[in-house]
């Protein structure tokens, strides 16, 4: 018991387990204050436990917040992170043209959209690098197959010797087509510049009326470090590696084949759009991939 006018409250480690002393009538007047204090203390303990639980699981919360927003929706890559497609083109170009003019020759079908003509799917430099022995070439053909048109692909070396020539029918255009070399074709020599020309034969009796695009391709050696990285990479990581090393034909072919087999993959859709925006061919992103032209 304390002096008159004071209150002594002793606790044994739990609320309600102690002794209270004071002048007569203090106990009745003090009871509500004690209960209010107990309630506040309970609330403090509850808040402390909640905060402790959050802090204890903070790593998981922060990890969920740090996850990238765009994840692969299919098992294309073992990595869950969005791979930025950073295309680094060589600081040089070559003569050629990747798009035909807006005007259409009299013997060729009229274009549905003159702003989307026959287009070689190459950078604006007209030069593409590759490490492939027999790279795949890609083109957007705007003409329908109703006129029974044919296309011709011609490849020449630096000395203007013909390396490969093939004439093939258009099947399901308009759309994006590919031209692949047969295995019987000699591989491209390393660090040797080749010229290619892709023509739509509008009038077989007058080849001067062909609509065509042309450019250059060079096969470069595969660096040992890059070879090791490619061997350990997932399919999407390989595309990013090809892009970072300026290998246009390899980037485009691997991305196209992956996009063809996973058309609903949101991350690949972004990569596909970014690639065409990066080389100034935004209209290509919406064009279908159609069968043609394997000899």
mmCIF file of C-alpha atoms in Angstrom, residues 9-206:
data_model
loop_
_atom_site.group_PDB
_atom_site.id
_atom_site.type_symbol
_atom_site.label_atom_id
_atom_site.label_comp_id
_atom_site.label_asym_id
_atom_site.label_seq_id
_atom_site.Cartn_x
_atom_site.Cartn_y
_atom_site.Cartn_z
ATOM 1 C CA UNK A 9 -0.157 -1.488 -8.910
ATOM 2 C CA UNK A 10 1.874 -4.707 -8.867
ATOM 3 C CA UNK A 11 1.864 -7.206 -11.788
ATOM 4 C CA UNK A 12 2.980 -10.798 -11.939
ATOM 5 C CA UNK A 13 3.481 -10.813 -15.690
ATOM 6 C CA UNK A 14 -0.179 -10.956 -16.761
ATOM 7 C CA UNK A 15 -3.161 -8.648 -16.679
ATOM 8 C CA UNK A 16 -5.392 -9.291 -13.622
ATOM 9 C CA UNK A 17 -2.553 -11.077 -11.799
ATOM 10 C CA UNK A 18 -1.442 -8.523 -9.216
ATOM 11 C CA UNK A 19 -2.467 -6.315 -6.296
ATOM 12 C CA UNK A 20 -3.859 -2.807 -6.241
ATOM 13 C CA UNK A 21 -3.764 -0.580 -3.198
ATOM 14 C CA UNK A 22 -5.044 2.914 -2.446
ATOM 15 C CA UNK A 23 -7.508 4.965 -0.422
ATOM 16 C CA UNK A 24 -11.057 3.660 -0.007
ATOM 17 C CA UNK A 25 -13.122 3.900 -3.208
ATOM 18 C CA UNK A 26 -10.045 4.097 -5.454
ATOM 19 C CA UNK A 27 -10.500 0.557 -6.665
ATOM 20 C CA UNK A 28 -13.988 1.237 -8.037
ATOM 21 C CA UNK A 29 -12.901 4.483 -9.699
ATOM 22 C CA UNK A 30 -9.690 2.983 -11.057
ATOM 23 C CA UNK A 31 -11.188 -0.174 -12.575
ATOM 24 C CA UNK A 32 -12.335 1.441 -15.878
ATOM 25 C CA UNK A 33 -8.898 3.033 -16.381
ATOM 26 C CA UNK A 34 -7.193 -0.272 -15.783
ATOM 27 C CA UNK A 35 -9.435 -2.046 -18.285
ATOM 28 C CA UNK A 36 -8.842 0.698 -20.878
ATOM 29 C CA UNK A 37 -5.129 0.378 -20.327
ATOM 30 C CA UNK A 38 -5.379 -3.367 -20.718
ATOM 31 C CA UNK A 39 -7.240 -2.926 -23.996
ATOM 32 C CA UNK A 40 -4.629 -0.531 -25.359
ATOM 33 C CA UNK A 41 -1.879 -2.899 -24.324
ATOM 34 C CA UNK A 42 -3.634 -5.801 -26.050
ATOM 35 C CA UNK A 43 -3.930 -3.714 -29.200
ATOM 36 C CA UNK A 44 -0.226 -2.853 -29.041
ATOM 37 C CA UNK A 45 0.675 -6.533 -28.653
ATOM 38 C CA UNK A 46 -1.581 -7.462 -31.594
ATOM 39 C CA UNK A 47 -0.059 -4.731 -33.794
ATOM 40 C CA UNK A 48 3.432 -5.848 -32.802
ATOM 41 C CA UNK A 49 2.658 -9.439 -33.790
ATOM 42 C CA UNK A 50 1.206 -8.338 -37.130
ATOM 43 C CA UNK A 51 4.263 -6.201 -37.919
ATOM 44 C CA UNK A 52 6.556 -9.025 -36.842
ATOM 45 C CA UNK A 53 4.781 -11.404 -39.202
ATOM 46 C CA UNK A 54 5.087 -8.982 -42.096
ATOM 47 C CA UNK A 55 8.753 -8.374 -41.438
ATOM 48 C CA UNK A 56 9.384 -12.083 -41.092
ATOM 49 C CA UNK A 57 7.870 -12.678 -44.516
ATOM 50 C CA UNK A 58 9.213 -9.457 -46.017
ATOM 51 C CA UNK A 59 11.564 -11.236 -48.342
ATOM 52 C CA UNK A 60 8.685 -12.993 -50.035
ATOM 53 C CA UNK A 61 6.653 -9.770 -50.298
ATOM 54 C CA UNK A 62 9.535 -7.824 -51.782
ATOM 55 C CA UNK A 63 10.344 -10.654 -54.135
ATOM 56 C CA UNK A 64 6.809 -10.679 -55.464
ATOM 57 C CA UNK A 65 6.914 -6.922 -55.963
ATOM 58 C CA UNK A 66 10.241 -7.155 -57.773
ATOM 59 C CA UNK A 67 9.069 -9.741 -60.271
ATOM 60 C CA UNK A 68 8.932 -8.393 -63.843
ATOM 61 C CA UNK A 69 5.476 -7.666 -65.158
ATOM 62 C CA UNK A 70 5.960 -9.537 -68.423
ATOM 63 C CA UNK A 71 6.622 -13.249 -67.996
ATOM 64 C CA UNK A 72 6.696 -15.990 -70.577
ATOM 65 C CA UNK A 73 3.318 -17.651 -70.836
ATOM 66 C CA UNK A 74 4.754 -20.823 -72.353
ATOM 67 C CA UNK A 75 7.783 -22.967 -71.684
ATOM 68 C CA UNK A 76 9.848 -21.157 -74.300
ATOM 69 C CA UNK A 77 12.564 -20.152 -71.863
ATOM 70 C CA UNK A 78 13.618 -21.431 -68.488
ATOM 71 C CA UNK A 79 14.167 -17.830 -67.384
ATOM 72 C CA UNK A 80 11.177 -15.933 -66.012
ATOM 73 C CA UNK A 81 12.675 -12.552 -66.779
ATOM 74 C CA UNK A 82 11.884 -10.495 -69.868
ATOM 75 C CA UNK A 83 14.879 -10.501 -72.163
ATOM 76 C CA UNK A 84 15.442 -7.161 -73.829
ATOM 77 C CA UNK A 85 16.098 -7.594 -77.537
ATOM 78 C CA UNK A 86 18.995 -5.192 -78.145
ATOM 79 C CA UNK A 87 19.994 -5.367 -81.792
ATOM 80 C CA UNK A 88 23.477 -4.022 -82.473
ATOM 81 C CA UNK A 89 24.063 -3.670 -86.198
ATOM 82 C CA UNK A 90 27.559 -3.369 -87.701
ATOM 83 C CA UNK A 91 28.632 0.222 -88.423
ATOM 84 C CA UNK A 92 28.703 -0.335 -92.175
ATOM 85 C CA UNK A 93 26.282 -0.906 -95.014
ATOM 86 C CA UNK A 94 26.106 -2.015 -98.614
ATOM 87 C CA UNK A 95 24.475 -0.923 -101.864
ATOM 88 C CA UNK A 96 21.020 -2.273 -102.500
ATOM 89 C CA UNK A 97 17.360 -1.671 -101.782
ATOM 90 C CA UNK A 98 15.146 -3.473 -99.319
ATOM 91 C CA UNK A 99 11.848 -2.034 -100.602
ATOM 92 C CA UNK A 100 10.476 -1.570 -104.077
ATOM 93 C CA UNK A 101 9.023 1.768 -105.056
ATOM 94 C CA UNK A 102 5.377 2.650 -104.545
ATOM 95 C CA UNK A 103 4.733 2.486 -108.279
ATOM 96 C CA UNK A 104 3.744 -0.908 -109.692
ATOM 97 C CA UNK A 105 4.771 -2.161 -113.114
ATOM 98 C CA UNK A 106 1.942 -2.702 -115.594
ATOM 99 C CA UNK A 107 2.390 -6.481 -115.661
ATOM 100 C CA UNK A 108 2.374 -6.859 -111.854
ATOM 101 C CA UNK A 109 -0.791 -7.018 -109.747
ATOM 102 C CA UNK A 110 -1.907 -3.787 -108.163
ATOM 103 C CA UNK A 111 -0.878 -3.408 -104.540
ATOM 104 C CA UNK A 112 -3.605 -3.284 -101.918
ATOM 105 C CA UNK A 113 -1.436 -0.833 -99.955
ATOM 106 C CA UNK A 114 1.275 1.024 -101.864
ATOM 107 C CA UNK A 115 3.015 1.849 -98.585
ATOM 108 C CA UNK A 116 3.651 -1.866 -98.043
ATOM 109 C CA UNK A 117 5.470 -3.035 -101.194
ATOM 110 C CA UNK A 118 7.755 -6.004 -101.799
ATOM 111 C CA UNK A 119 10.187 -5.829 -98.874
ATOM 112 C CA UNK A 120 13.408 -7.627 -97.999
ATOM 113 C CA UNK A 121 13.430 -8.228 -94.267
ATOM 114 C CA UNK A 122 16.856 -6.766 -93.639
ATOM 115 C CA UNK A 123 18.150 -3.653 -91.868
ATOM 116 C CA UNK A 124 18.168 -0.328 -93.667
ATOM 117 C CA UNK A 125 21.916 -0.780 -94.229
ATOM 118 C CA UNK A 126 21.088 -3.577 -96.754
ATOM 119 C CA UNK A 127 23.761 -5.710 -95.092
ATOM 120 C CA UNK A 128 23.124 -8.669 -92.827
ATOM 121 C CA UNK A 129 25.655 -10.780 -90.921
ATOM 122 C CA UNK A 130 25.329 -14.459 -90.078
ATOM 123 C CA UNK A 131 27.264 -17.359 -88.597
ATOM 124 C CA UNK A 132 25.136 -19.887 -90.498
ATOM 125 C CA UNK A 133 26.616 -21.862 -93.357
ATOM 126 C CA UNK A 134 23.352 -21.556 -95.278
ATOM 127 C CA UNK A 135 21.313 -18.661 -93.868
ATOM 128 C CA UNK A 136 17.578 -18.291 -94.381
ATOM 129 C CA UNK A 137 16.390 -15.165 -96.207
ATOM 130 C CA UNK A 138 13.035 -13.547 -95.415
ATOM 131 C CA UNK A 139 10.800 -11.358 -97.572
ATOM 132 C CA UNK A 140 7.382 -9.781 -97.419
ATOM 133 C CA UNK A 141 5.498 -10.417 -100.676
ATOM 134 C CA UNK A 142 2.358 -8.261 -101.062
ATOM 135 C CA UNK A 143 0.994 -9.965 -104.179
ATOM 136 C CA UNK A 144 -1.807 -12.551 -104.108
ATOM 137 C CA UNK A 145 -1.187 -15.933 -105.800
ATOM 138 C CA UNK A 146 -4.139 -15.527 -108.182
ATOM 139 C CA UNK A 147 -1.865 -14.415 -111.021
ATOM 140 C CA UNK A 148 0.320 -17.507 -110.692
ATOM 141 C CA UNK A 149 3.401 -15.445 -110.050
ATOM 142 C CA UNK A 150 6.842 -16.912 -109.469
ATOM 143 C CA UNK A 151 9.799 -15.574 -107.546
ATOM 144 C CA UNK A 152 13.498 -15.968 -108.186
ATOM 145 C CA UNK A 153 16.299 -15.883 -105.643
ATOM 146 C CA UNK A 154 19.843 -15.314 -106.903
ATOM 147 C CA UNK A 155 23.073 -15.353 -104.893
ATOM 148 C CA UNK A 156 26.439 -14.272 -106.253
ATOM 149 C CA UNK A 157 29.895 -14.041 -104.667
ATOM 150 C CA UNK A 158 32.161 -11.010 -104.656
ATOM 151 C CA UNK A 159 33.594 -11.983 -108.052
ATOM 152 C CA UNK A 160 30.038 -12.076 -109.449
ATOM 153 C CA UNK A 161 30.053 -15.860 -109.776
ATOM 154 C CA UNK A 162 26.624 -17.406 -109.421
ATOM 155 C CA UNK A 163 26.419 -19.420 -106.213
ATOM 156 C CA UNK A 164 22.736 -20.276 -106.109
ATOM 157 C CA UNK A 165 19.659 -19.602 -108.228
ATOM 158 C CA UNK A 166 16.146 -20.913 -107.712
ATOM 159 C CA UNK A 167 12.749 -20.076 -109.198
ATOM 160 C CA UNK A 168 9.720 -20.957 -107.092
ATOM 161 C CA UNK A 169 5.960 -20.412 -107.288
ATOM 162 C CA UNK A 170 4.103 -18.177 -104.853
ATOM 163 C CA UNK A 171 1.598 -20.234 -102.890
ATOM 164 C CA UNK A 172 -0.276 -18.375 -100.175
ATOM 165 C CA UNK A 173 0.823 -14.770 -100.303
ATOM 166 C CA UNK A 174 0.493 -11.979 -99.342
ATOM 167 C CA UNK A 175 2.647 -12.657 -96.340
ATOM 168 C CA UNK A 176 6.169 -13.293 -95.040
ATOM 169 C CA UNK A 177 8.039 -16.038 -96.863
ATOM 170 C CA UNK A 178 11.450 -17.605 -96.402
ATOM 171 C CA UNK A 179 14.027 -18.852 -98.878
ATOM 172 C CA UNK A 180 16.219 -21.690 -97.648
ATOM 173 C CA UNK A 181 19.215 -23.223 -99.371
ATOM 174 C CA UNK A 182 19.228 -26.980 -99.916
ATOM 175 C CA UNK A 183 21.960 -28.934 -98.145
ATOM 176 C CA UNK A 184 23.564 -29.623 -101.510
ATOM 177 C CA UNK A 185 24.405 -25.928 -101.851
ATOM 178 C CA UNK A 186 28.019 -25.058 -100.924
ATOM 179 C CA UNK A 187 28.213 -23.221 -97.564
ATOM 180 C CA UNK A 188 29.013 -19.533 -97.502
ATOM 181 C CA UNK A 189 32.681 -18.833 -96.993
ATOM 182 C CA UNK A 190 33.645 -16.956 -93.839
ATOM 183 C CA UNK A 191 34.385 -13.229 -94.189
ATOM 184 C CA UNK A 192 33.336 -13.183 -97.809
ATOM 185 C CA UNK A 193 30.693 -10.740 -99.040
ATOM 186 C CA UNK A 194 27.844 -12.098 -101.180
ATOM 187 C CA UNK A 195 25.183 -10.281 -103.181
ATOM 188 C CA UNK A 196 21.585 -11.506 -103.273
ATOM 189 C CA UNK A 197 18.600 -10.501 -105.362
ATOM 190 C CA UNK A 198 14.970 -11.506 -104.864
ATOM 191 C CA UNK A 199 12.633 -10.906 -107.797
ATOM 192 C CA UNK A 200 8.926 -11.283 -108.406
ATOM 193 C CA UNK A 201 8.544 -12.382 -112.020
ATOM 194 C CA UNK A 202 5.546 -10.417 -113.248
ATOM 195 C CA UNK A 203 6.118 -11.121 -116.937
ATOM 196 C CA UNK A 204 8.146 -14.242 -117.761
ATOM 197 C CA UNK A 205 8.619 -13.083 -121.346
ATOM 198 C CA UNK A 206 10.142 -9.766 -120.268
#
